XYZ file of C-alpha atoms in Angstrom:
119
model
C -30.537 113.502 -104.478
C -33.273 111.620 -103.376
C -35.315 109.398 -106.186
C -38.802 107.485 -105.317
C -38.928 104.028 -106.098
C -39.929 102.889 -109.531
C -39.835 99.093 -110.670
C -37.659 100.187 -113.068
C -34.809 100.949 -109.935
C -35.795 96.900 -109.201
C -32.262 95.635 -109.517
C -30.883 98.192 -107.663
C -32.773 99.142 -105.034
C -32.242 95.198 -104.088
C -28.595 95.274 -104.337
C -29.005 98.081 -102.097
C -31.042 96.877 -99.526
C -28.229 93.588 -99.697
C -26.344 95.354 -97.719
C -29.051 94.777 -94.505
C -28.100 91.255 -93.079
C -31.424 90.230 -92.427
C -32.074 90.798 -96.002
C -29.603 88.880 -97.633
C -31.977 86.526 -99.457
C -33.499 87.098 -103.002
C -37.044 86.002 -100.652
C -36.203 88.339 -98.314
C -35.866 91.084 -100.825
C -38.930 90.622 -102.777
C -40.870 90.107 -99.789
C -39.309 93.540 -98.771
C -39.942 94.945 -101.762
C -43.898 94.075 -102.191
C -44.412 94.779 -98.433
C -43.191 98.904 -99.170
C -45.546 98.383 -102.671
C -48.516 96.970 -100.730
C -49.696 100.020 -98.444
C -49.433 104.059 -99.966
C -47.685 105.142 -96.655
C -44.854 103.061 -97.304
C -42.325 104.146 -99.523
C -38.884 103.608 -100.788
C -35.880 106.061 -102.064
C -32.735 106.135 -103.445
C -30.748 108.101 -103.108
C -28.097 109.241 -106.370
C -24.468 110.450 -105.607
C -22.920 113.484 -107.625
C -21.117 111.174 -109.992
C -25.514 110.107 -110.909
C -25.106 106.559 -109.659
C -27.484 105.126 -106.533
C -25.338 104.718 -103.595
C -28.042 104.272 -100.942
C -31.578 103.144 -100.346
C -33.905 104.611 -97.244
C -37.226 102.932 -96.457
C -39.859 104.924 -94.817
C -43.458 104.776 -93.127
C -45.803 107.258 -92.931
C -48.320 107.408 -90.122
C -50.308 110.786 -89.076
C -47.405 113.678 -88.237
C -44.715 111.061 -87.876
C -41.902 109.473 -90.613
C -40.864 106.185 -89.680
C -37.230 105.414 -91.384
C -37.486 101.222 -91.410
C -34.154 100.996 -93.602
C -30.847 102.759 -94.480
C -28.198 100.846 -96.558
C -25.443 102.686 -98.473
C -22.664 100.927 -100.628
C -19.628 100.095 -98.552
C -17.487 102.953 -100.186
C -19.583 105.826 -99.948
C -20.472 104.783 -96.601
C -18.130 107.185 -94.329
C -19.614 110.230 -96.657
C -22.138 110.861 -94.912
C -24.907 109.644 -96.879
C -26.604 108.894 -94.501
C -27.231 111.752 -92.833
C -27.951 113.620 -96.698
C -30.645 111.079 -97.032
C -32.174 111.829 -93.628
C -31.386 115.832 -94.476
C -33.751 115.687 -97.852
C -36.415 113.448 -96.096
C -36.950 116.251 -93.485
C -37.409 118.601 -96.062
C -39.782 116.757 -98.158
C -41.579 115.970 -94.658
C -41.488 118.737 -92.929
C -44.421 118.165 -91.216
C -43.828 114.997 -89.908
C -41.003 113.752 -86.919
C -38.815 111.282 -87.911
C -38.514 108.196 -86.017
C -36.560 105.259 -86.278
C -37.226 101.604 -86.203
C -35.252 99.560 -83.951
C -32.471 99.201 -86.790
C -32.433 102.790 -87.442
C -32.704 104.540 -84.134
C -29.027 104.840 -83.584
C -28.484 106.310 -86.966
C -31.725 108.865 -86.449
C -29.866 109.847 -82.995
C -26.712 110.849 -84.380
C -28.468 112.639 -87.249
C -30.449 114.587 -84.835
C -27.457 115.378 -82.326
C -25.559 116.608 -85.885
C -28.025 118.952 -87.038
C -29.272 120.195 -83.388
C -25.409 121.734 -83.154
């Protein structure tokens, strides 16, 4: 289930995000962090697994009628699960208006997502 950021989700949510390698660095985190915080169209989720524990973080951008996905990172062992995909599922359906997109790091992820749930 997906969960909008809160500060109080601030340890997590950057343990999360950890897991993308250009974000290794506490800097790099907190600059991450304030950047989603800084503009109302940008907004981070997490996303909870059954067991009620965040496995996964998903970073989005809204512009007009389209849903930018900037970051997915799931924990290690929850990462062949399908997450992923769940995340991207629930997004859709709270944007339904919008297409969803992804950045350069997310593309791939967004294309096999889309091939999925076109069969």
């Amino acid at each position: 289930m997906l969960y909008k950021y809160k500060n109080d989700y601030e340890k997590i949510t950057m343990g999360l995000l950890s897991f993308i390698p250009d974000l290794k660095e506490i800097s790099h985190l907190k600059a991450e962090l304030k950047w989603y915080a800084s503009e109302e169209e940008r907004s981070l989720f997490l996303w909870k697994n059954d067991d009620g524990d965040f496995i996964g973080v998903i970073g989005v951008e809204v512009n007009d009628d389209i849903l930018m996905i900037r970051h997915i990172a799931v924990t290690p062992t929850e990462r062949n699960e399908g997450v992923s995909f769940q995340m991207l599922d629930a997004l859709s359906e709270l944007f339904q208006s919008c297409k969803i997109m992804g950045s350069f790091d997310t593309s791939k992820i967004i294309a096999k997502w889309e091939r999925k749930k076109d069969k």
